[in-house]
Coordinates of C-alpha atoms in Angstrom, one line a residue:
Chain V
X1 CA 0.0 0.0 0.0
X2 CA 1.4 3.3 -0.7
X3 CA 1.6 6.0 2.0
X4 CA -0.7 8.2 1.1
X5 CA -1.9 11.5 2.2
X6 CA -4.7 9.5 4.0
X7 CA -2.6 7.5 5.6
X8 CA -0.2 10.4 6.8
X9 CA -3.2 12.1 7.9
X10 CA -4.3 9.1 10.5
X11 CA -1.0 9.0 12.0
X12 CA -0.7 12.7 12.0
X13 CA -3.6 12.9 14.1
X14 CA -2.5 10.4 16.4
X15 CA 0.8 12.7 16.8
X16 CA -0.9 15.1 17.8
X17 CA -3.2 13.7 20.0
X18 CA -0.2 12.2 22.3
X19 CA 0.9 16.2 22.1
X20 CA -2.6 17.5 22.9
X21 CA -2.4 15.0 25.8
X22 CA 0.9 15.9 26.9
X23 CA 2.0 12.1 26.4
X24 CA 4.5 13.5 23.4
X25 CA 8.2 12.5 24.2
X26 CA 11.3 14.4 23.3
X27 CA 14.1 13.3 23.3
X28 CA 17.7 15.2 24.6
X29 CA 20.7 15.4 22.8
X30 CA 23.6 14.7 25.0
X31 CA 26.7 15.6 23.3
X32 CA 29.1 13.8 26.1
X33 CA 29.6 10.3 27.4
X34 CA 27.5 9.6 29.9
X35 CA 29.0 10.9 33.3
X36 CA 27.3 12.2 35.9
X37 CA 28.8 15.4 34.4
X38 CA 27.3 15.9 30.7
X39 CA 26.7 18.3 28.0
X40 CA 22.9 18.5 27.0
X41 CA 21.4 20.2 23.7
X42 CA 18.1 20.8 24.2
X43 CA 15.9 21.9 22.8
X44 CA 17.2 20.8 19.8
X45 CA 19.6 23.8 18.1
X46 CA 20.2 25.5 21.9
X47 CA 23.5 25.7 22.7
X48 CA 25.0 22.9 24.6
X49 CA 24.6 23.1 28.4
X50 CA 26.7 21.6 31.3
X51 CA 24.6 19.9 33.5
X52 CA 24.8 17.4 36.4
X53 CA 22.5 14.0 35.7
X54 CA 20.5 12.8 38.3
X55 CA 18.1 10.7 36.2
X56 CA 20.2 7.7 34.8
X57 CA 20.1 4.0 35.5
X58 CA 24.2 4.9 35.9
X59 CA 24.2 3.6 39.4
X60 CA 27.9 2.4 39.8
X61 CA 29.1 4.8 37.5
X62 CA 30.9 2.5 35.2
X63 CA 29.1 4.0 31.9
X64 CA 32.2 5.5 31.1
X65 CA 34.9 4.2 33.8
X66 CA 38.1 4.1 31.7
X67 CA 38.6 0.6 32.2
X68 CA 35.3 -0.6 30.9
X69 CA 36.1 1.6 28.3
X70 CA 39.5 0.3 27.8
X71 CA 38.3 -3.7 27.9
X72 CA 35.7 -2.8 25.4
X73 CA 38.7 -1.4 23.3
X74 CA 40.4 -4.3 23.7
X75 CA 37.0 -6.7 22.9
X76 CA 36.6 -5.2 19.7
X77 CA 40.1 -5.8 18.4
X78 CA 40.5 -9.2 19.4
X79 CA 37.0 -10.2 18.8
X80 CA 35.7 -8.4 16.4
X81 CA 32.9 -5.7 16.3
X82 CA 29.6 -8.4 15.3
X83 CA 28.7 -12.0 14.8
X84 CA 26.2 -11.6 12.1
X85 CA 24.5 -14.9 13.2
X86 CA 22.6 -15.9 15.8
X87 CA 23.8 -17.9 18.8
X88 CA 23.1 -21.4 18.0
X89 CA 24.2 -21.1 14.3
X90 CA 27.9 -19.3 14.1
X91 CA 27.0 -16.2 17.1
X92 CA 28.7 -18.0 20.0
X93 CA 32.5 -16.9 20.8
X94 CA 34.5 -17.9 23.8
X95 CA 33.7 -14.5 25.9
X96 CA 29.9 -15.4 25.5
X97 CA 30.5 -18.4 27.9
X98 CA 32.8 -16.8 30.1
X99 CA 30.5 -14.0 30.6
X100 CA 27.2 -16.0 31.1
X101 CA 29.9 -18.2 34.0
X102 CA 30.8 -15.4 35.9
X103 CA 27.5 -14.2 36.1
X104 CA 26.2 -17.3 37.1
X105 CA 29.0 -16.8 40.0
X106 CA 28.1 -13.2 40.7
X107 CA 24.8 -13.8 41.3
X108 CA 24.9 -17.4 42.5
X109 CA 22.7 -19.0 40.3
X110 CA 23.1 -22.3 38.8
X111 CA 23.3 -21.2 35.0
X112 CA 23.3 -18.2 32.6
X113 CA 21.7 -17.6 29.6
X114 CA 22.4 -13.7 27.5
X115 CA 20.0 -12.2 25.7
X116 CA 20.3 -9.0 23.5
X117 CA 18.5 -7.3 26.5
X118 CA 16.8 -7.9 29.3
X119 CA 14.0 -6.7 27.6
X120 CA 14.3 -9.3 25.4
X121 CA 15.0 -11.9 28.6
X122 CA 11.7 -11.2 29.9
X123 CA 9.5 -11.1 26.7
X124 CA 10.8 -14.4 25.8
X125 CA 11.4 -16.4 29.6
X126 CA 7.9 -17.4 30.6
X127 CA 6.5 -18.9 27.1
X128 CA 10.2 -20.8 27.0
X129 CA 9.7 -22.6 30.6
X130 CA 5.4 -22.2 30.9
X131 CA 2.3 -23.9 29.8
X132 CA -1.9 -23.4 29.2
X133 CA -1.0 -25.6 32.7
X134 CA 0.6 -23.4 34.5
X135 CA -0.2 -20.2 36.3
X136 CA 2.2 -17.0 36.9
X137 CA 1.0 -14.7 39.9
X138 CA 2.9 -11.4 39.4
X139 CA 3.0 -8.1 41.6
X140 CA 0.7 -5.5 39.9
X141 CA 3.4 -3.2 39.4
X142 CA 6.0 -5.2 37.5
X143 CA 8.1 -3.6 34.4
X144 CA 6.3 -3.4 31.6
X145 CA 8.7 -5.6 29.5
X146 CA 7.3 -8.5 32.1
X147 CA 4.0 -7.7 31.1
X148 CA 4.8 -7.9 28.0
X149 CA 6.9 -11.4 28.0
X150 CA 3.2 -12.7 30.1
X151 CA 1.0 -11.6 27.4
X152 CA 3.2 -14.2 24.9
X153 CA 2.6 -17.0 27.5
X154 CA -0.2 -19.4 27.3
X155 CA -0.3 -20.1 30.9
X156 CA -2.7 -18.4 33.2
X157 CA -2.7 -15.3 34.4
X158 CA -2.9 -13.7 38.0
X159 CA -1.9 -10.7 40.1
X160 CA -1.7 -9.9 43.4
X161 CA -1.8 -6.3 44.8
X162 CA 1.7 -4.6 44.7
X163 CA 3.9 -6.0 47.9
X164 CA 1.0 -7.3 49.6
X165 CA 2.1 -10.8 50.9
X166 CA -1.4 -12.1 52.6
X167 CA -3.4 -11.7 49.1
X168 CA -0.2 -13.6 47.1
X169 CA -1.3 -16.3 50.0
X170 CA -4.4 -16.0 48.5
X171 CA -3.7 -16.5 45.0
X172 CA -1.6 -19.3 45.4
X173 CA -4.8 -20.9 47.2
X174 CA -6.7 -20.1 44.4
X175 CA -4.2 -21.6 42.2
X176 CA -2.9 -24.5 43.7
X177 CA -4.3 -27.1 41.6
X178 CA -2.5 -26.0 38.1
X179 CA 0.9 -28.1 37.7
X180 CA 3.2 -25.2 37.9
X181 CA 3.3 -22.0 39.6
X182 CA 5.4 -18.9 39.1
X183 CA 5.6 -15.9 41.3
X184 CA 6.6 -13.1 39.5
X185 CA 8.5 -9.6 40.5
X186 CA 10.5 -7.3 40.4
X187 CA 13.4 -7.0 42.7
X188 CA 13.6 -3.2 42.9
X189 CA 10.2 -1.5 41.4
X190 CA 11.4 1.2 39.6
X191 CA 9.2 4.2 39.9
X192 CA 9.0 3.8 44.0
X193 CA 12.5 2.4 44.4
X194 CA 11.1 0.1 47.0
X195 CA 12.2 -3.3 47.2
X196 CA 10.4 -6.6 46.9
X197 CA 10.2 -9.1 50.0
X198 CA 11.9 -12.0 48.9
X199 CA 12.7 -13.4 52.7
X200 CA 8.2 -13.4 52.4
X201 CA 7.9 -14.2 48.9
X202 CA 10.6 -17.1 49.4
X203 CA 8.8 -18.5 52.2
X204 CA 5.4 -18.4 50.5
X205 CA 6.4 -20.3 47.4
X206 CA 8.6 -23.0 49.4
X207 CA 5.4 -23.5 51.3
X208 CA 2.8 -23.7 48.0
X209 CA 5.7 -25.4 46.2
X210 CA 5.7 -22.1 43.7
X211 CA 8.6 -20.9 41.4
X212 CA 9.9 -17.7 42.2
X213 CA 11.1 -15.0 39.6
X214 CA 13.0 -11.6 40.4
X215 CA 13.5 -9.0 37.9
X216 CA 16.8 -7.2 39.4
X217 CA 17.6 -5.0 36.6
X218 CA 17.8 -2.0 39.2
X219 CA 19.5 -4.3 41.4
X220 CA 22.3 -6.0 40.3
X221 CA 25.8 -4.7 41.3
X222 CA 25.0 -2.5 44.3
X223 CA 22.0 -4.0 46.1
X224 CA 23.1 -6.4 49.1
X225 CA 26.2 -6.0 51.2
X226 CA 28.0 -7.1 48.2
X227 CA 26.0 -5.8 45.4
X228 CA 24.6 -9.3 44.3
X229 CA 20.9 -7.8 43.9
X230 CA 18.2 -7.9 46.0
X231 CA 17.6 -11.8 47.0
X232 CA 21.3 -11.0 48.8
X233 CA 19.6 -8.1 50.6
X234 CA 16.9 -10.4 52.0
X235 CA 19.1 -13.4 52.5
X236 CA 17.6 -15.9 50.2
X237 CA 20.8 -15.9 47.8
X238 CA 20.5 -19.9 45.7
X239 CA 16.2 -19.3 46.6
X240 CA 15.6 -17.8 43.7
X241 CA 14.4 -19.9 40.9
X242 CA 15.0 -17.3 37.7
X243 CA 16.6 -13.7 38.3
X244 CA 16.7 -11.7 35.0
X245 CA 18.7 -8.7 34.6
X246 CA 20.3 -6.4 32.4
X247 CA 23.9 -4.8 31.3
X248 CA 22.3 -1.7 30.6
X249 CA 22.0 0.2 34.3
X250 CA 24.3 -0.8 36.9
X251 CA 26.0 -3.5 35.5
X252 CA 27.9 -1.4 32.7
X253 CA 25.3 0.6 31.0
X254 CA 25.3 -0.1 27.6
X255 CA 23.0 -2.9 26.3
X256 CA 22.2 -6.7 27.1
X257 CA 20.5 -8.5 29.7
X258 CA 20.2 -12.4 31.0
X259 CA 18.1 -15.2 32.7
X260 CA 19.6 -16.5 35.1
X261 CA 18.6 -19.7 37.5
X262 CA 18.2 -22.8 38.1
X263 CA 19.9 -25.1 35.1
X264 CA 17.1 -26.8 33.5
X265 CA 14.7 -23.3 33.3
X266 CA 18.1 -21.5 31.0
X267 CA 18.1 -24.8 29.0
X268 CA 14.5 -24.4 28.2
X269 CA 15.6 -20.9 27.3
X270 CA 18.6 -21.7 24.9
X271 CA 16.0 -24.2 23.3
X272 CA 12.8 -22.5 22.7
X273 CA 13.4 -18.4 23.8
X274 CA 12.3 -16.7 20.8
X275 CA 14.3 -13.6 21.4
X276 CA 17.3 -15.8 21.7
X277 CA 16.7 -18.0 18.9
X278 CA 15.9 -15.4 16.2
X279 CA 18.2 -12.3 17.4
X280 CA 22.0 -12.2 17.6
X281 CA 23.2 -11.7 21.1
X282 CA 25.3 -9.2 22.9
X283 CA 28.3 -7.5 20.6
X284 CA 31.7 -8.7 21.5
X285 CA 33.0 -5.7 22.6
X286 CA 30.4 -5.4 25.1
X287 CA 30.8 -8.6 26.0
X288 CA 34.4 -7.6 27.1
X289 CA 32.8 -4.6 29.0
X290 CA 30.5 -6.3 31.0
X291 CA 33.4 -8.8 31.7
X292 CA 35.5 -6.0 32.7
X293 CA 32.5 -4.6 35.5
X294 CA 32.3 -7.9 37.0
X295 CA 35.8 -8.0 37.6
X296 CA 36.0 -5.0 39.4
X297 CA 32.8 -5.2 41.1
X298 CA 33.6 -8.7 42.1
X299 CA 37.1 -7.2 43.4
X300 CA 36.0 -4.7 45.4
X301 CA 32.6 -3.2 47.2
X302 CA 34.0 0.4 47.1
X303 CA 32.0 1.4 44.4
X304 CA 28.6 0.2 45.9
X305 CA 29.8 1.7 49.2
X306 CA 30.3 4.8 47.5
X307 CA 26.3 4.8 46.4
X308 CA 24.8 3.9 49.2
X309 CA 26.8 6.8 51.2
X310 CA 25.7 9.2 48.4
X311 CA 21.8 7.5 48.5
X312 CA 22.0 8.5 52.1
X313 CA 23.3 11.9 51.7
X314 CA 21.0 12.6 49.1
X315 CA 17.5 11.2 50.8
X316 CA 18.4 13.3 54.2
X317 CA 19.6 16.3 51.8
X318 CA 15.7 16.0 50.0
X319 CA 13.6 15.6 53.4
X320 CA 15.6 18.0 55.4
X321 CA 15.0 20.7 52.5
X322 CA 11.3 19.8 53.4
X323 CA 10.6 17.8 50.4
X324 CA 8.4 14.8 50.3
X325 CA 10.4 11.6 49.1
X326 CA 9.3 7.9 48.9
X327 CA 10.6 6.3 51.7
X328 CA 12.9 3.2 51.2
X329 CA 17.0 2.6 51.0
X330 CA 17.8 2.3 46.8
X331 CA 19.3 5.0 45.0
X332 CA 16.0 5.7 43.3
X333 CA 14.6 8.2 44.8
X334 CA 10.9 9.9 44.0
X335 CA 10.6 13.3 44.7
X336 CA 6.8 13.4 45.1
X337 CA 4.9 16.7 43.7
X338 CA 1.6 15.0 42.9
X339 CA 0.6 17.2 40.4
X340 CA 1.8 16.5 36.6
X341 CA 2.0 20.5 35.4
X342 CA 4.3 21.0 38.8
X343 CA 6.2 17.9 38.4
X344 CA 7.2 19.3 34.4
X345 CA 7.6 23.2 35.6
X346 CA 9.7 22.2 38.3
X347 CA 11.8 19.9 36.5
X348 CA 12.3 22.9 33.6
X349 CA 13.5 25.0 36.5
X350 CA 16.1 22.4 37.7
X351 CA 17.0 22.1 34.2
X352 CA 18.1 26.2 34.0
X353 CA 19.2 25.9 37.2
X354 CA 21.7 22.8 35.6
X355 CA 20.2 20.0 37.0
X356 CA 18.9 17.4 34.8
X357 CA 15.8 15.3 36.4
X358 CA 12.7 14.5 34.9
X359 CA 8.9 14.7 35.7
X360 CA 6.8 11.4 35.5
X361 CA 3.1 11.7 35.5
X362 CA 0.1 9.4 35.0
X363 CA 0.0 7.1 32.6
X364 CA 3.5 6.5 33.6
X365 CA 2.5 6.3 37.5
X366 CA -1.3 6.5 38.9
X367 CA -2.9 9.7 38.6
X368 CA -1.9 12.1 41.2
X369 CA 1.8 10.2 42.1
X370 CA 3.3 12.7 39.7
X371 CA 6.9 12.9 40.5
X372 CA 10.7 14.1 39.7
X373 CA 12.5 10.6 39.7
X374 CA 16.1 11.4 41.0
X375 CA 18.4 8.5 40.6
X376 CA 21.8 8.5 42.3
X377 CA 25.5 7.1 41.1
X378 CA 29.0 6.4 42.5
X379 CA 29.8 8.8 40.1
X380 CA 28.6 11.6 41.9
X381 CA 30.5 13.3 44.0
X382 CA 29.1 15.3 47.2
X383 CA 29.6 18.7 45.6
X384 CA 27.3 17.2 42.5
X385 CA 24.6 16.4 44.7
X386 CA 24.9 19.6 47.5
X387 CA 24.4 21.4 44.0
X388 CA 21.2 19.6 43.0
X389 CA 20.0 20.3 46.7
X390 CA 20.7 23.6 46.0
X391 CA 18.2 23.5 43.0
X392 CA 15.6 21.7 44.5
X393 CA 15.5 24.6 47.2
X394 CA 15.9 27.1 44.9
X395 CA 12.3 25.5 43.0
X396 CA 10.6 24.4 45.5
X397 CA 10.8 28.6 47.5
X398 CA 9.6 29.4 43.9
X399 CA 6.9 27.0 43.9
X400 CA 6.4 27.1 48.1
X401 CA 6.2 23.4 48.3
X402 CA 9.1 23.0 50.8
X403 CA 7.8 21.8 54.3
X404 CA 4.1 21.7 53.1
X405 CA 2.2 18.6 52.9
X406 CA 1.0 16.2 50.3
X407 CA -2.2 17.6 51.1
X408 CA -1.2 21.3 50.9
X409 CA 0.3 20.8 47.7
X410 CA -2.6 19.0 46.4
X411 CA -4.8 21.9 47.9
X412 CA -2.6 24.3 46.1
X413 CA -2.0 22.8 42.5
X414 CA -4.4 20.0 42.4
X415 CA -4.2 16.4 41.6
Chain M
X1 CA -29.8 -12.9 43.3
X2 CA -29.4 -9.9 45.7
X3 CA -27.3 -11.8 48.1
X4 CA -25.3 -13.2 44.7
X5 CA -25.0 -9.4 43.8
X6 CA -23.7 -8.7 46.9
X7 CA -21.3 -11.3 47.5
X8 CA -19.8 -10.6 43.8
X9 CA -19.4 -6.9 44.6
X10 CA -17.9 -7.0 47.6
X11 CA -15.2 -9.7 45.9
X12 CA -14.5 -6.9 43.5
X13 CA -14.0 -4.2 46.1
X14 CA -11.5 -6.5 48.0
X15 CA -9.9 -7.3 45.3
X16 CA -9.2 -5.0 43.0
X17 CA -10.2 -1.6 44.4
X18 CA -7.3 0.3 46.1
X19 CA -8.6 3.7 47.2
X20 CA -12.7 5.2 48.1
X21 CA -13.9 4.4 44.8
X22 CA -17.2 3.6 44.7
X23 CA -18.9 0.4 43.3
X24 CA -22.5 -0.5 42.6
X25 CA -24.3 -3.1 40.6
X26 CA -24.1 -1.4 37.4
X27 CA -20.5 0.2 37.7
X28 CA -18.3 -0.7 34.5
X29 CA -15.7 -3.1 36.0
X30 CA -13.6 -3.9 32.8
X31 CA -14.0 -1.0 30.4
X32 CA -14.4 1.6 33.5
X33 CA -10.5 0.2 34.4
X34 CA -11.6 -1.2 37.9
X35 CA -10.5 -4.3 37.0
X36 CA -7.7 -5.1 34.2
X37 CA -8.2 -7.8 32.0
X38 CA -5.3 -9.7 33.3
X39 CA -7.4 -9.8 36.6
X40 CA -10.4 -11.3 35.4
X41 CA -9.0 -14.6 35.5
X42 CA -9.3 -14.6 39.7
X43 CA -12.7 -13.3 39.3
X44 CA -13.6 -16.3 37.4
X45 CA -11.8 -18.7 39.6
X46 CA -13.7 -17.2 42.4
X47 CA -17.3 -17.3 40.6
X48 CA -16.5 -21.0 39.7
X49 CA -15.0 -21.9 43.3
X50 CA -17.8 -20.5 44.7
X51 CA -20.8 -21.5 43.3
X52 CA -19.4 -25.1 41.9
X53 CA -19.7 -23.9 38.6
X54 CA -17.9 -24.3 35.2
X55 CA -17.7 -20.9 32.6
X56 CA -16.0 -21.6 29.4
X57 CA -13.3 -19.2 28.3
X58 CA -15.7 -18.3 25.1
X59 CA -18.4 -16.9 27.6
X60 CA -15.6 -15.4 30.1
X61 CA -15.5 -11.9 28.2
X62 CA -14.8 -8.6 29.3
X63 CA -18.4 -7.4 28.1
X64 CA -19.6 -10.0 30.2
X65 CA -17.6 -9.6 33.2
X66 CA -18.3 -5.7 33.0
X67 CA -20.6 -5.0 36.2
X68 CA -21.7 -7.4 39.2
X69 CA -25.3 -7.3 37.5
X70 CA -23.7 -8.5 34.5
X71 CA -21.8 -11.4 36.6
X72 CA -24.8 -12.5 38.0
X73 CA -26.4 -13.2 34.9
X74 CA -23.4 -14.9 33.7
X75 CA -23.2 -16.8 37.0
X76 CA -26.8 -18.0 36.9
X77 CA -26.9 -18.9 33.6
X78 CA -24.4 -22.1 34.5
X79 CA -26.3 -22.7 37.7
X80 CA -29.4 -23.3 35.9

């Protein structure tokens, strides 16, 4: 069919509905590597703009740590910069297996699987290892890419209200007679930055003879006394039947996820994982990259050390200015303004002020939870984030919003 | 069928509504976004657990599972 003027119109009026309904995203150029230090050009054609970053999945700061940098230098010349071909046909080089082993180590699974992303992981996990027989119970506010990966499952299909252990109980009553059940979640939820209970969840499934799957893509590497992810946090480290997570946050930053589990669940997925079977995998020189991460990270805690000091500085920094955060311990941090015009106003005023944050509003979170997400790094320093406390005083005397109440700023601005 | 109606409501309310929404008979469960259609499948389990009952996927819809007045209908139809 040819694209016709028609045509063009339909979408064009679908364009502009997203803008109407302020759903339209723009994107920012960033004309530096990613550092917590960048160079932003926006809107597109302003001069470029040093700002600090507060809103990337950077958490260990290893985006651009010069020996990351310098592995994936080396990666590419000694193995090359693609396999054109899929894993199981000519795609599989020596670094592929190393990597999946030391991540089987790092997070103390039994076996590794990579996928091109963890994306890609969870859209293609739960039809690989699931039947019509099975059930999978997830938490009602799992990543989208989960939902996703469910919606290509035959298996049945359950929820249970977001970290509320006494209605998962129920469900796995309700459920008990299919053959298999999985319980599924994410490790650390990533609009709230609150954590899953896996000591509760692990209990619950051992005792209704459940599976157990953890999405700890904002996990992995700084999570737990020894930045294992979040089943180390709760103790139930070798409890978890499948943990998926992904290259592209802590762990490196730049593209690639995993399952990881139990062996016979990551065979299923190297036999019948569509995203696996029908894409190539991670590039070799990423490979190397992600290599070079674990290496460091398993050398040495300093870096997630490093983040949770700056986490702490950085939540007592927000409530002591008077704002209203979500409570919890991960370097994701909401700060809450209820309203969605306030949450993008304020976040335009961080932005002159050099602080790069962004807003999040309903559909992204419920109506009336609009927020500035601030995420925090090891490669902050303190003098980064005392400036971006700075800002947020600065904005919220502008909007008077500091010390009042969720209930006084709803009064004021509305929901 | 009023104690059905109320049963089926106050399922719906426990389960699925988190804040001081309000529900009534006629309330649109599914297309009013009460309840997603991932969820339906408890609400089934519940209506068949409950009143020994068997609804076949085909009949299961979300126009049919869209208010408790509509349920009950549904319901009674296999208890006949």
């Amino acid at each position: 069919m040819a694209f016709t003027e028609k045509t063009r119109g339909i979408y064009a009026d679908i364009l502009t509905g997203l803008k109407t309904a302020g759903l339209f995203k723009q994107e920012r150029f960033i004309h530096s590597a990613q550092a917590a230090d960048i160079e932003v050009e926006f809107p597109t054609g302003a001069p470029l703009k040093k700002v600090i970053n507060i809103c990337a999945n950077n958490y260990l700061g290893m985006s651009s740590h010069p020996e990351v940098v310098k592995a994936a230098h080396a990666g590419l010349d000694s193995h090359g910069y693609g396999m054109s071909s899929v894993r199981f046909i000519c795609g599989t080089q020596d670094i592929h297996r190393t990597l999946e082993s030391m991540v089987t180590k790092f997070l103390g699974t039994e076996d590794t699987i990579l996928f091109p992303s963890c994306m890609d992981a969870n859209g293609g996990v739960f039809e690989a290892v699931l039947t019509k027989d099975d059930v999978m119970i997830s938490d009602r506010l799992v990543h989208a890419s989960i939902i996703d990966g469910i919606r290509l499952c035959s298996a049945m299909h359950d929820t249970f209200k977001h970290s509320d252990m006494e209605h998962l109980e129920e469900k796995l009553q309700l459920h008990n007679d299919k053959r298999l059940k999985m319980v599924i979640t994410d490790g650390v939820f990533s609009m709230d930055g609150d954590t899953a209970k896996l000591d509760a969840m692990v209990e619950l499934c051992e005792k209704y003879n459940a599976l157990l799957f953890v999405d700890d893509s904002h996990a992995s590497g700084f999570i737990g006394k020894t930045g294992r992810g979040t089943h180390e946090k709760y103790g139930v480290m070798g409890k978890i039947d499948i943990i998926t997570t992904t290259f592209g946050k802590g762990l490196g930053g730049a593209s690639g996820g995993c399952v990881s589990g139990r062996r016979e669940l990551v065979e299923m997925c190297r036999q019948k994982a569509r995203p696996y079977l029908f894409s190539n995998t991670i590039a070799p020189p990423v490979v190397a990259g992600v290599i070079k991460v674990l290496e460091i990270l398993s050398a040495s805690t300093d870096r997630r050390d490093k983040l949770e000091h700056n986490t702490e500085f950085w939540r007592k920094g927000l409530i002591d200015a008077g704002l209203i955060i979500k409570a919890g311990d991960t370097p994701i941090v909401p700060v809450m303004l209820f309203n969605a015009k306030l949450a993008q106003d304020v976040s335009r005023d961080l932005y002159e002020e050099g602080i790069y944050a962004i807003g999040f509003f309903f559909p992204v979170v419920s109506q009336g939870q609009a927020r500035i997400r601030t995420q925090i790094s090891a490669g902050h320093e303190i003098h980064h984030l005392e400036k971006a406390l700075d800002a947020f005083k600065k904005v919220g005397r502008k909007y008077d919003i500091l010390g009042k109440s969720k209930q006084e700023i709803i009064e004021r601005y509305g929901m | 069928m009023d104690e059905m109606k109320d049963v089926i409501k106050n399922y719906v309310i426990k389960e699925y509504v988190e804040d001081d929404t309000d529900v009534t008979y006629d309330t649109p469960l599914i297309s009013g976004g009460i309840v997603d259609s991932f969820s339906m499948v408890s609400l089934k389990r519940f209506l068949e657990n409950k009143y020994q009952i068997a609804i076949p996927d085909d009949k299961a819809t979300p126009e049919a599972f869209d208010s408790v007045n509509k349920i009950c209908l549904l319901v009674n139809e296999y208890l006949k």
